CSV table of C-alpha atoms in Angstrom, one decimal:
chain,number,residue,atom,x,y,z
G,1,ILE,CA,-0.7,-4.7,7.9
G,2,ASP,CA,-2.6,-7.9,8.3
G,3,TYR,CA,-4.3,-9.0,11.6
G,4,GLN,CA,-4.0,-5.6,13.3
G,5,ASP,CA,-6.8,-6.6,15.7
G,6,PHE,CA,-4.7,-9.5,16.9
G,7,ILE,CA,-1.7,-7.3,17.4
G,8,VAL,CA,-3.8,-5.0,19.6
G,9,ARG,CA,-5.2,-8.0,21.5
G,10,ASP,CA,-1.8,-9.7,22.0
G,11,TYR,CA,0.1,-6.5,22.7
G,12,ASP,CA,-1.6,-3.1,22.8
G,13,GLU,CA,-2.7,-0.1,20.7
G,14,ASP,CA,0.7,1.6,21.2
G,15,THR,CA,2.5,-1.4,19.8
G,16,LEU,CA,0.3,-1.4,16.7
G,17,LYS,CA,1.0,2.4,16.2
G,18,SER,CA,4.8,1.7,16.6
G,19,LEU,CA,4.5,-1.1,14.0
G,20,GLN,CA,2.7,1.1,11.6
G,21,LYS,CA,5.4,3.8,11.9
G,22,ILE,CA,8.1,1.2,11.4
G,23,ILE,CA,6.4,-0.1,8.3
G,24,GLY,CA,6.1,3.4,6.9
G,25,GLN,CA,9.8,4.1,7.6
G,26,ARG,CA,10.7,0.8,6.0
G,27,ILE,CA,8.7,1.7,2.9
G,28,LYS,CA,10.6,5.0,2.7
G,29,ASP,CA,13.9,3.2,3.2
G,30,GLN,CA,13.2,0.6,0.6
G,31,LEU,CA,12.4,3.1,-2.2
G,32,PRO,CA,16.0,3.7,-3.3
G,33,ALA,CA,16.7,0.0,-3.4
G,34,LEU,CA,13.6,-0.9,-5.4
G,35,PHE,CA,13.8,2.0,-7.8
G,36,ILE,CA,17.4,2.4,-8.9
G,37,ARG,CA,16.7,5.0,-11.6
G,38,ASP,CA,15.5,8.5,-11.3
G,39,VAL,CA,11.7,8.0,-11.1
G,40,ASP,CA,8.8,10.1,-10.0
G,41,ILE,CA,7.5,8.4,-6.8
G,42,THR,CA,5.5,10.0,-4.0
G,43,LEU,CA,4.8,8.3,-0.7
G,44,TYR,CA,1.7,9.3,1.2
G,45,HIS,CA,0.7,8.2,4.7
G,46,ILE,CA,-3.0,8.4,4.5
G,47,TYR,CA,-4.0,7.2,8.0
G,48,ALA,CA,-3.2,4.4,10.5
G,49,GLY,CA,-1.3,1.7,8.6
G,50,ARG,CA,-2.4,2.9,5.2
G,51,PHE,CA,0.3,4.1,2.8
G,52,TYR,CA,0.0,5.0,-0.9
G,53,LEU,CA,2.9,5.1,-3.4
G,54,PHE,CA,2.2,7.0,-6.6
G,55,LEU,CA,4.4,5.8,-9.3
G,56,ARG,CA,4.4,7.9,-12.5
G,57,ASN,CA,5.6,6.5,-15.9
G,58,PHE,CA,5.4,2.8,-14.9
G,59,SER,CA,3.5,0.2,-16.7
G,60,LEU,CA,0.9,-2.0,-14.9
G,61,GLU,CA,3.3,-5.0,-15.0
G,62,GLN,CA,6.2,-2.9,-13.6
G,63,SER,CA,3.9,-1.7,-10.8
G,64,LYS,CA,2.8,-5.2,-9.9
G,65,ARG,CA,6.4,-6.5,-9.8
G,66,ASN,CA,7.5,-3.6,-7.7
G,67,ALA,CA,4.6,-4.1,-5.3
G,68,SER,CA,5.7,-7.8,-4.9
G,69,ARG,CA,9.3,-6.8,-4.2
G,70,LEU,CA,8.2,-4.2,-1.7
G,71,LYS,CA,5.9,-6.7,0.1
G,72,ASP,CA,8.7,-9.2,0.3
G,73,ALA,CA,11.1,-6.6,1.7
G,74,LEU,CA,8.6,-5.4,4.4
G,75,GLU,CA,7.3,-8.7,5.7
G,76,GLY,CA,8.7,-11.0,8.4
G,77,ASP,CA,9.6,-10.6,12.1
G,78,ILE,CA,9.7,-6.9,13.2
G,79,ALA,CA,11.5,-5.6,16.3
G,80,ILE,CA,9.9,-2.8,18.2
G,81,LYS,CA,11.7,-0.9,20.8
G,82,LEU,CA,9.3,-0.1,23.6
G,83,PRO,CA,9.1,3.4,25.0
G,84,ASP,CA,9.6,2.3,28.6
G,85,LEU,CA,12.4,3.2,30.9
G,86,ARG,CA,14.1,-0.2,30.5
G,87,GLY,CA,14.3,0.2,26.7
G,88,ARG,CA,12.9,-3.3,26.0
G,89,THR,CA,12.5,-4.6,22.5
G,90,ILE,CA,9.8,-7.0,21.5
G,91,ILE,CA,9.6,-9.0,18.2
G,92,ILE,CA,6.3,-9.2,16.3
G,93,PRO,CA,6.6,-12.5,14.4
G,94,ASN,CA,5.5,-13.1,10.9
G,95,VAL,CA,4.1,-9.7,10.0
G,96,SER,CA,2.3,-10.0,6.7
G,97,LEU,CA,0.8,-7.3,4.5
G,98,HIS,CA,-1.9,-6.9,1.9
G,99,LEU,CA,-1.3,-4.5,-1.0
G,100,ALA,CA,-3.4,-3.1,-3.8
G,101,VAL,CA,-2.1,-2.0,-7.2
G,102,GLY,CA,-4.2,0.4,-9.2
G,103,TRP,CA,-3.2,1.7,-12.6
G,104,TYR,CA,-4.5,4.4,-14.8
G,105,SER,CA,-3.5,5.4,-18.3
G,106,TYR,CA,-3.1,9.0,-19.1
G,107,GLU,CA,-6.2,8.7,-21.2
G,108,LYS,CA,-8.2,7.3,-18.3
G,109,LEU,CA,-7.0,10.1,-16.0
G,110,PHE,CA,-7.9,12.7,-18.5
G,111,GLU,CA,-11.4,11.1,-18.8
G,112,LEU,CA,-11.8,11.2,-15.0
G,113,PHE,CA,-10.8,14.8,-14.8
G,114,GLU,CA,-13.1,15.6,-17.7
G,115,PHE,CA,-16.0,13.8,-16.1
G,116,GLU,CA,-15.4,15.4,-12.7
G,117,GLU,CA,-15.0,18.8,-14.4
G,118,TYR,CA,-11.3,19.1,-13.3
G,119,ARG,CA,-12.1,18.8,-9.5
G,120,VAL,CA,-8.9,17.2,-8.2
G,121,VAL,CA,-10.5,16.5,-4.9
G,122,ASP,CA,-13.3,14.4,-6.5
G,123,VAL,CA,-10.9,12.4,-8.6
G,124,SER,CA,-8.5,11.8,-5.7
G,125,ALA,CA,-11.4,10.6,-3.6
G,126,ARG,CA,-12.5,8.2,-6.4
G,127,LEU,CA,-8.9,6.8,-6.7
G,128,TYR,CA,-8.6,6.4,-2.9
G,129,GLN,CA,-12.1,4.6,-2.7
G,130,THR,CA,-11.0,2.3,-5.5
G,131,LEU,CA,-7.8,1.3,-3.7
G,132,ASP,CA,-9.7,1.0,-0.3
G,133,SER,CA,-12.0,-1.5,-2.0
G,134,ALA,CA,-9.1,-3.5,-3.3
G,135,LEU,CA,-7.4,-3.5,0.1
G,136,LYS,CA,-10.6,-4.7,1.7
G,137,SER,CA,-10.8,-7.5,-0.8
G,138,GLY,CA,-7.3,-8.4,0.3
G,139,MET,CA,-8.3,-8.5,3.9
G,140,ASP,CA,-11.4,-10.5,3.1
G,141,LYS,CA,-9.2,-13.1,1.5
G,142,GLY,CA,-7.2,-13.4,4.8
G,143,GLY,CA,-4.4,-10.9,3.9
G,144,ASN,CA,-0.9,-11.7,2.7
G,145,VAL,CA,-1.9,-10.9,-0.8
G,146,ILE,CA,-1.5,-8.3,-3.5
G,147,TYR,CA,-4.7,-7.3,-5.3
G,148,ALA,CA,-3.9,-5.6,-8.7
G,149,TRP,CA,-5.9,-4.1,-11.5
G,150,ASP,CA,-6.5,-6.6,-14.3
G,151,THR,CA,-7.0,-4.9,-17.6
G,152,GLU,CA,-8.8,-7.9,-19.1
G,153,THR,CA,-11.4,-8.3,-16.5
G,154,THR,CA,-11.4,-4.6,-15.6
G,155,THR,CA,-11.4,-5.4,-11.9
G,156,PHE,CA,-9.0,-6.1,-9.1
G,157,THR,CA,-7.8,-9.7,-8.8
G,158,PRO,CA,-5.1,-11.4,-6.7
G,159,TYR,CA,-1.7,-11.0,-8.2
G,160,ILE,CA,0.6,-14.0,-8.2
G,161,PRO,CA,4.2,-13.1,-9.2
G,162,LYS,CA,5.8,-15.3,-11.9
């Protein structure tokens, strides 16, 4: 979620936490619409507003397109029902997101496991660190962007859907 510090400043920490929960629920709710066939997808809520989707058996291009569709579905004005006695609702306008798309071939994953001597924890940490770095690049660019793995440059670059 972009501009989380401004959300806390303009509203409060509880509002940001509510927004993060809503985004997480929206991701979960969007999965059947985005992926109409039986696919192997796992959603993880890592911490705060950080969510990871693991898509198996998708090409890099399919993953980028799906990230773009998910971003479009999640952004915009978001209503948050306040937990007060009056049941007020506030609207957070123009919520935007930054996403990162990593992609690993089976050969690359095998190589990582071989190098890490099959320690799943070490490989997982390396994958998370790589995505964290890409997400930070998205924030550094002002958010509202998808950073995706580019096989030609072997780095993360901004993805612009065609």
